[in-house]
Every structure is written in structure tokens, then in C-alpha cells.
């Protein structure tokens, strides 16, 4: 019912704005304290915004980052910014002695890898970034609402995929320029009329995730244990088996025709690659 433009000053607009702010507060409860949240169209926009408009100097990222980070970082080469790709170990994790290249202004790292589910040591990477004089951007999309988001990052991108909305969290004291211009919404930094319905949905989803996080984690852990018990000989788990989100199962088997397997096991939703 609160469908009016939340940026308008009339009664219906103020009611819609109240819905948006209630949703913003609900999302905030799953994020570290001491920051500002700006709604976006999704995580891709949030990541583009952070990479293009926060910090200066070079950009460093692991070689397993999502395309939204990787492609945006490489686009920034056209803006004369250097990009350093940091190698991960065979477990999919950045080594403990990772060196941040000199002149780096932004380090971008996923919390939970979207392909193999490993959990990067975000707090430690943020410490290394800060020691190098750089900001730290965390792509927390896969972990948001599933595991606590560590303290340390300066910028955090999150998303509620199915309702097409995301947000960028910016730590207090960190300056970021505007990516979109044309109306001055979201504190003058992200122009565009917000959808109260999408914001409200994000808020409800965040509340549900916060209340059920422990129960969901226990359920995913049980499924992981069962899967490991049933795993036939010859199958290998990709990535660390201990430092990972248990709701992600990524496997390989030498010589397997993955497309044929997907075709023959139609009652299970999985993907190859």
C-alpha cells in the first residue's frame, strides 16, 4: 500500500519513506556498526560504485573474484589504475602471508566464494590492506544472512537477489563519490527513485535471515555431513573443506561428462563450470 515516491514530501511520500528507512534499519542489523547503507539496484551496481568511486591508486583482488569485481577492476585500467591479481592456494584461499602491492588503494575480496563456498579471512585481509594504506571492499553477497560479516572492511556489497535490490555499506569516515547522477537521492550519492516495495522486501528478508541464521547453519552443516558420508570414491571437494560455508557443495571427478550428468539427473538443480 505504501507505493508512493519515497522522496516526495507529501503524506503518501513520507509514509513510503518511513517504510524504506525501516527496511534500511533491518538490513543494518546484519552489518557491522559504524557505517552508512545506500540502496542500489543490486550487488553488481554496489561493487561497480565502490571500485570506481572509492579510494585511488591500484586495485588488488584474488584471482577467484566474481566477474562483477574482476571485470570492473580491469575496466579501471582504462582510467590508468593498475590492477594486481593475487593468487590463491589450492584450497581457494589467499595465503596468510599475502603481500599487498605498493601503491594499492583498494583491495577487493569475497567473504564466501560464490563457486566453491570457501570463506576468505576477511578481517586479516582488511588489516593487511589498511597497513598498506588501502581501503578494503568485501563482496558479502554469498555470506549475507548466512554467516556474520567480520569487522574490518571499509565497504561491503550485499544483495537480495530475487527481488532485484542490493546495498552498499560504507564505513563512517570513508569518502565515496557518486556513481549515478540525476536526482540526488540516497544522501546525494546514488540518484534514482527507490522502490518502497523492494526495500521493504529486503528488510523483511534480512530480519528472517537474522532470526534463522543459527538454525539454517545447523541444517546446512547436517546436509554437508550427510553428503560427505555418501560421497563415492573418485569424487573430490573443490576448495577448503573446513574454512567454507557448508551450504555450498562443489565437486569434481576426472573424466566426467558434466552436461550428460545434468541431463540424466533432472530432479536435481546443479550446474557445471
Short mmCIF file of N, CA, C and O in Angstrom, two decimals, residues 23-110:
data_model
loop_
_atom_site.label_atom_id
_atom_site.label_comp_id
_atom_site.label_asym_id
_atom_site.label_seq_id
_atom_site.Cartn_x
_atom_site.Cartn_y
_atom_site.Cartn_z
N UNK A 23 13.19 -0.62 6.54
CA UNK A 23 13.92 -1.68 5.86
C UNK A 23 15.42 -1.47 5.98
O UNK A 23 16.19 -2.42 6.18
N UNK A 24 15.86 -0.22 5.86
CA UNK A 24 17.29 0.09 5.99
C UNK A 24 17.80 -0.34 7.36
O UNK A 24 18.89 -0.90 7.50
N UNK A 25 17.01 -0.08 8.40
CA UNK A 25 17.40 -0.47 9.76
C UNK A 25 17.47 -1.99 9.90
O UNK A 25 18.35 -2.52 10.59
N UNK A 26 16.53 -2.71 9.24
CA UNK A 26 16.53 -4.17 9.32
C UNK A 26 17.77 -4.75 8.66
O UNK A 26 18.40 -5.68 9.18
N UNK A 27 18.17 -4.19 7.52
CA UNK A 27 19.37 -4.64 6.83
C UNK A 27 20.60 -4.35 7.68
O UNK A 27 21.54 -5.15 7.76
N UNK A 28 20.60 -3.19 8.36
CA UNK A 28 21.74 -2.76 9.16
C UNK A 28 22.07 -3.77 10.26
O UNK A 28 23.23 -3.93 10.64
N UNK A 29 21.06 -4.46 10.79
CA UNK A 29 21.30 -5.38 11.90
C UNK A 29 22.19 -6.55 11.52
O UNK A 29 22.72 -7.25 12.38
N UNK A 30 22.35 -6.80 10.22
CA UNK A 30 23.23 -7.87 9.76
C UNK A 30 24.59 -7.34 9.30
O UNK A 30 25.40 -8.10 8.76
N UNK A 31 24.85 -6.06 9.52
CA UNK A 31 26.09 -5.43 9.08
C UNK A 31 26.85 -4.88 10.28
O UNK A 31 26.27 -4.66 11.34
N UNK A 32 28.16 -4.65 10.15
CA UNK A 32 28.92 -4.07 11.26
C UNK A 32 28.39 -2.69 11.64
O UNK A 32 27.78 -1.99 10.82
N UNK A 33 28.62 -2.30 12.87
CA UNK A 33 28.21 -0.98 13.32
C UNK A 33 29.16 0.08 12.76
O UNK A 33 30.28 -0.22 12.35
N UNK A 34 28.67 1.32 12.73
CA UNK A 34 29.53 2.42 12.33
C UNK A 34 29.64 2.63 10.85
O UNK A 34 30.74 2.90 10.34
N UNK A 35 28.53 2.50 10.14
CA UNK A 35 28.57 2.70 8.70
C UNK A 35 27.25 3.24 8.17
O UNK A 35 26.27 3.36 8.90
N UNK A 36 27.24 3.56 6.87
CA UNK A 36 26.06 4.08 6.20
C UNK A 36 25.66 3.11 5.10
O UNK A 36 26.52 2.54 4.42
N UNK A 37 24.35 2.91 4.91
CA UNK A 37 23.85 1.97 3.92
C UNK A 37 23.13 2.71 2.82
O UNK A 37 22.26 3.54 3.08
N UNK A 38 23.47 2.40 1.59
CA UNK A 38 22.83 3.02 0.43
C UNK A 38 22.23 1.91 -0.43
O UNK A 38 22.93 0.99 -0.85
N UNK A 39 20.93 2.01 -0.68
CA UNK A 39 20.29 1.02 -1.54
C UNK A 39 20.74 1.21 -2.99
O UNK A 39 20.94 2.34 -3.45
N UNK A 40 20.89 0.10 -3.69
CA UNK A 40 21.27 0.12 -5.10
C UNK A 40 20.35 -0.84 -5.85
O UNK A 40 19.46 -1.44 -5.27
N UNK A 41 20.58 -0.98 -7.16
CA UNK A 41 19.76 -1.92 -7.93
C UNK A 41 20.18 -3.35 -7.71
O UNK A 41 19.48 -4.28 -8.10
N UNK A 42 21.32 -3.58 -7.10
CA UNK A 42 21.83 -4.92 -6.85
C UNK A 42 23.30 -4.86 -6.48
O UNK A 42 23.89 -3.78 -6.41
N UNK A 43 23.89 -6.03 -6.27
CA UNK A 43 25.28 -6.07 -5.85
C UNK A 43 26.23 -5.63 -6.96
O UNK A 43 27.28 -5.05 -6.69
N UNK A 44 25.88 -5.91 -8.21
CA UNK A 44 26.76 -5.50 -9.31
C UNK A 44 26.95 -4.00 -9.32
O UNK A 44 28.06 -3.49 -9.47
N UNK A 45 25.85 -3.26 -9.11
CA UNK A 45 25.97 -1.81 -9.05
C UNK A 45 26.77 -1.39 -7.82
O UNK A 45 27.63 -0.49 -7.90
N UNK A 46 26.51 -2.03 -6.69
CA UNK A 46 27.23 -1.67 -5.46
C UNK A 46 28.73 -1.88 -5.63
O UNK A 46 29.54 -1.04 -5.20
N UNK A 47 29.12 -2.99 -6.26
CA UNK A 47 30.54 -3.27 -6.46
C UNK A 47 31.16 -2.29 -7.46
O UNK A 47 32.28 -1.81 -7.26
N UNK A 48 30.44 -2.00 -8.54
CA UNK A 48 30.92 -1.00 -9.50
C UNK A 48 31.12 0.34 -8.82
O UNK A 48 32.12 1.01 -9.05
N UNK A 49 30.17 0.72 -7.99
CA UNK A 49 30.23 2.01 -7.29
C UNK A 49 31.48 2.07 -6.41
O UNK A 49 32.24 3.04 -6.45
N UNK A 50 31.68 1.03 -5.62
CA UNK A 50 32.81 1.03 -4.70
C UNK A 50 34.15 1.07 -5.45
O UNK A 50 35.05 1.83 -5.10
N UNK A 51 34.28 0.24 -6.48
CA UNK A 51 35.55 0.15 -7.20
C UNK A 51 35.85 1.42 -7.99
O UNK A 51 36.99 1.89 -8.05
N UNK A 52 34.82 2.02 -8.57
CA UNK A 52 35.03 3.19 -9.42
C UNK A 52 35.12 4.50 -8.63
O UNK A 52 35.73 5.46 -9.11
N UNK A 53 34.51 4.54 -7.46
CA UNK A 53 34.34 5.83 -6.78
C UNK A 53 34.96 5.92 -5.39
O UNK A 53 34.85 6.97 -4.75
N UNK A 54 35.56 4.85 -4.90
CA UNK A 54 36.18 4.90 -3.56
C UNK A 54 37.68 4.68 -3.69
O UNK A 54 38.13 3.78 -4.39
N UNK A 55 38.43 5.50 -3.00
CA UNK A 55 39.87 5.34 -2.98
C UNK A 55 40.53 5.75 -4.29
O UNK A 55 39.88 6.19 -5.24
N UNK A 56 41.82 5.61 -4.34
CA UNK A 56 42.60 5.91 -5.53
C UNK A 56 43.79 4.97 -5.55
O UNK A 56 44.00 4.18 -4.64
N UNK A 57 44.56 5.03 -6.59
CA UNK A 57 45.70 4.13 -6.70
C UNK A 57 45.28 2.80 -7.31
O UNK A 57 44.22 2.67 -7.92
N UNK A 58 46.13 1.79 -7.12
CA UNK A 58 45.89 0.49 -7.73
C UNK A 58 44.79 -0.29 -7.05
O UNK A 58 44.32 0.05 -5.96
N UNK A 59 44.36 -1.36 -7.72
CA UNK A 59 43.31 -2.25 -7.22
C UNK A 59 43.89 -3.66 -7.14
O UNK A 59 44.52 -4.13 -8.09
N UNK A 60 43.71 -4.32 -6.01
CA UNK A 60 44.20 -5.69 -5.83
C UNK A 60 43.03 -6.61 -5.52
O UNK A 60 42.14 -6.25 -4.75
N UNK A 61 43.03 -7.80 -6.12
CA UNK A 61 41.94 -8.75 -5.91
C UNK A 61 42.44 -10.17 -6.13
O UNK A 61 43.34 -10.39 -6.95
N UNK A 62 41.88 -11.14 -5.42
CA UNK A 62 42.23 -12.54 -5.68
C UNK A 62 41.77 -12.96 -7.08
O UNK A 62 40.83 -12.38 -7.63
N UNK A 63 42.41 -14.00 -7.63
CA UNK A 63 42.06 -14.41 -8.98
C UNK A 63 40.76 -15.22 -9.04
O UNK A 63 40.37 -15.69 -10.10
N UNK A 64 40.10 -15.39 -7.90
CA UNK A 64 38.83 -16.13 -7.87
C UNK A 64 37.63 -15.22 -7.62
O UNK A 64 36.55 -15.70 -7.29
N UNK A 65 37.80 -13.91 -7.78
CA UNK A 65 36.70 -12.99 -7.52
C UNK A 65 35.59 -13.11 -8.57
O UNK A 65 35.81 -13.54 -9.70
N UNK A 66 34.40 -12.68 -8.19
CA UNK A 66 33.24 -12.66 -9.09
C UNK A 66 33.50 -11.70 -10.24
O UNK A 66 34.24 -10.72 -10.12
N UNK A 67 32.86 -11.97 -11.38
CA UNK A 67 33.06 -11.13 -12.57
C UNK A 67 32.68 -9.68 -12.31
O UNK A 67 33.25 -8.77 -12.93
N UNK A 68 31.72 -9.43 -11.42
CA UNK A 68 31.32 -8.05 -11.14
C UNK A 68 32.47 -7.25 -10.56
O UNK A 68 32.58 -6.04 -10.78
N UNK A 69 33.36 -7.91 -9.83
CA UNK A 69 34.57 -7.27 -9.30
C UNK A 69 35.69 -7.31 -10.33
O UNK A 69 36.32 -6.30 -10.64
N UNK A 70 35.92 -8.50 -10.88
CA UNK A 70 37.06 -8.69 -11.78
C UNK A 70 36.94 -7.81 -13.04
O UNK A 70 37.89 -7.12 -13.41
N UNK A 71 35.77 -7.83 -13.67
CA UNK A 71 35.61 -7.06 -14.90
C UNK A 71 35.64 -5.56 -14.65
O UNK A 71 36.17 -4.79 -15.46
N UNK A 72 35.07 -5.14 -13.51
CA UNK A 72 35.09 -3.72 -13.18
C UNK A 72 36.52 -3.26 -12.90
O UNK A 72 36.94 -2.17 -13.35
N UNK A 73 37.27 -4.08 -12.18
CA UNK A 73 38.66 -3.73 -11.89
C UNK A 73 39.46 -3.60 -13.18
O UNK A 73 40.23 -2.65 -13.37
N UNK A 74 39.27 -4.53 -14.11
CA UNK A 74 40.02 -4.46 -15.36
C UNK A 74 39.55 -3.29 -16.23
O UNK A 74 40.35 -2.72 -16.98
N UNK A 75 38.29 -2.92 -16.11
CA UNK A 75 37.83 -1.71 -16.81
C UNK A 75 38.58 -0.49 -16.30
O UNK A 75 38.87 0.44 -17.07
N UNK A 76 38.90 -0.47 -15.01
CA UNK A 76 39.58 0.68 -14.43
C UNK A 76 40.99 0.86 -14.97
O UNK A 76 41.60 1.91 -14.77
N UNK A 77 41.50 -0.16 -15.67
CA UNK A 77 42.79 0.02 -16.33
C UNK A 77 42.70 1.14 -17.37
O UNK A 77 43.70 1.83 -17.63
N UNK A 78 41.51 1.30 -17.96
CA UNK A 78 41.34 2.38 -18.94
C UNK A 78 41.37 3.74 -18.27
O UNK A 78 41.51 4.75 -18.95
N UNK A 79 41.22 3.77 -16.95
CA UNK A 79 41.32 5.01 -16.18
C UNK A 79 42.72 5.17 -15.58
O UNK A 79 42.92 5.92 -14.63
N UNK A 80 43.66 4.37 -16.11
CA UNK A 80 45.08 4.44 -15.70
C UNK A 80 45.30 3.93 -14.28
O UNK A 80 46.29 4.30 -13.63
N UNK A 81 44.41 3.07 -13.79
CA UNK A 81 44.63 2.46 -12.49
C UNK A 81 45.20 1.06 -12.68
O UNK A 81 44.71 0.28 -13.49
N UNK A 82 46.23 0.74 -11.93
CA UNK A 82 46.87 -0.57 -12.03
C UNK A 82 46.02 -1.63 -11.31
O UNK A 82 45.35 -1.34 -10.31
N UNK A 83 46.03 -2.84 -11.84
CA UNK A 83 45.28 -3.95 -11.24
C UNK A 83 46.25 -5.09 -10.96
O UNK A 83 46.98 -5.54 -11.85
N UNK A 84 46.26 -5.55 -9.72
CA UNK A 84 47.09 -6.68 -9.31
C UNK A 84 46.19 -7.85 -8.95
O UNK A 84 45.28 -7.72 -8.13
N UNK A 85 46.42 -9.00 -9.59
CA UNK A 85 45.64 -10.21 -9.31
C UNK A 85 46.45 -11.08 -8.35
O UNK A 85 47.59 -11.47 -8.66
N UNK A 86 45.87 -11.37 -7.19
CA UNK A 86 46.58 -12.11 -6.14
C UNK A 86 46.24 -13.60 -6.25
O UNK A 86 45.06 -13.97 -6.25
N UNK A 87 47.22 -14.48 -6.34
CA UNK A 87 46.94 -15.92 -6.47
C UNK A 87 46.44 -16.52 -5.17
O UNK A 87 46.88 -16.14 -4.08
N UNK A 88 45.51 -17.46 -5.29
CA UNK A 88 45.03 -18.20 -4.12
C UNK A 88 45.70 -19.57 -4.09
O UNK A 88 46.26 -20.03 -5.09
N UNK A 89 45.63 -20.23 -2.95
CA UNK A 89 46.21 -21.57 -2.81
C UNK A 89 45.29 -22.62 -3.40
O UNK A 89 44.19 -22.33 -3.90
N UNK A 90 45.73 -23.88 -3.33
CA UNK A 90 44.92 -24.97 -3.87
C UNK A 90 43.60 -25.13 -3.12
O UNK A 90 42.66 -25.75 -3.63
N UNK A 91 43.52 -24.57 -1.91
CA UNK A 91 42.27 -24.63 -1.14
C UNK A 91 41.34 -23.47 -1.47
O UNK A 91 40.26 -23.35 -0.90
N UNK A 92 41.75 -22.61 -2.41
CA UNK A 92 40.91 -21.48 -2.81
C UNK A 92 41.04 -20.26 -1.92
O UNK A 92 40.33 -19.28 -2.12
N UNK A 93 41.94 -20.29 -0.95
CA UNK A 93 42.09 -19.20 0.00
C UNK A 93 43.36 -18.39 -0.27
O UNK A 93 44.36 -18.93 -0.76
N UNK A 94 43.31 -17.11 0.05
CA UNK A 94 44.52 -16.29 -0.02
C UNK A 94 45.49 -16.76 1.06
O UNK A 94 45.09 -16.97 2.21
N UNK A 95 46.76 -16.95 0.73
CA UNK A 95 47.74 -17.37 1.73
C UNK A 95 47.85 -16.35 2.86
O UNK A 95 47.59 -15.16 2.68
N UNK A 96 48.28 -16.84 4.03
CA UNK A 96 48.38 -15.97 5.20
C UNK A 96 49.40 -14.86 5.05
O UNK A 96 49.29 -13.82 5.68
N UNK A 97 50.40 -15.06 4.19
CA UNK A 97 51.46 -14.06 4.01
C UNK A 97 51.28 -13.29 2.70
O UNK A 97 52.25 -12.88 2.07
N UNK A 98 50.03 -13.08 2.31
CA UNK A 98 49.75 -12.33 1.09
C UNK A 98 50.33 -10.92 1.19
O UNK A 98 50.17 -10.23 2.21
N UNK A 99 50.99 -10.49 0.15
CA UNK A 99 51.58 -9.14 0.11
C UNK A 99 50.72 -8.23 -0.75
O UNK A 99 50.39 -8.57 -1.89
N UNK A 100 50.34 -7.09 -0.19
CA UNK A 100 49.58 -6.10 -0.94
C UNK A 100 50.57 -5.24 -1.72
O UNK A 100 51.47 -4.63 -1.12
N UNK A 101 50.45 -5.16 -3.04
CA UNK A 101 51.43 -4.40 -3.84
C UNK A 101 51.48 -2.93 -3.43
O UNK A 101 50.46 -2.34 -3.05
N UNK A 102 52.66 -2.36 -3.52
CA UNK A 102 52.84 -0.95 -3.21
C UNK A 102 52.01 -0.08 -4.16
O UNK A 102 51.93 -0.36 -5.35
N UNK A 103 51.39 0.94 -3.63
CA UNK A 103 50.57 1.83 -4.44
C UNK A 103 49.13 1.41 -4.57
O UNK A 103 48.34 2.07 -5.26
N UNK A 104 48.75 0.30 -3.90
CA UNK A 104 47.37 -0.16 -3.95
C UNK A 104 46.48 0.77 -3.13
O UNK A 104 46.81 1.13 -2.01
N UNK A 105 45.32 1.14 -3.71
CA UNK A 105 44.38 2.00 -2.99
C UNK A 105 43.12 1.27 -2.56
O UNK A 105 42.38 1.74 -1.69
N UNK A 106 42.85 0.10 -3.18
CA UNK A 106 41.64 -0.66 -2.85
C UNK A 106 41.92 -2.15 -3.01
O UNK A 106 42.43 -2.59 -4.04
N UNK A 107 41.60 -2.91 -1.97
CA UNK A 107 41.70 -4.37 -2.02
C UNK A 107 40.28 -4.93 -1.97
O UNK A 107 39.50 -4.60 -1.07
N UNK A 108 39.92 -5.77 -2.94
CA UNK A 108 38.57 -6.34 -3.01
C UNK A 108 38.63 -7.85 -2.79
O UNK A 108 39.42 -8.54 -3.44
N UNK A 109 37.84 -8.35 -1.87
CA UNK A 109 37.83 -9.77 -1.56
C UNK A 109 36.43 -10.24 -1.20
O UNK A 109 35.73 -9.57 -0.45
N UNK A 110 36.04 -11.39 -1.74
CA UNK A 110 34.78 -12.02 -1.35
C UNK A 110 34.83 -12.51 0.09
O UNK A 110 35.90 -12.86 0.59
#
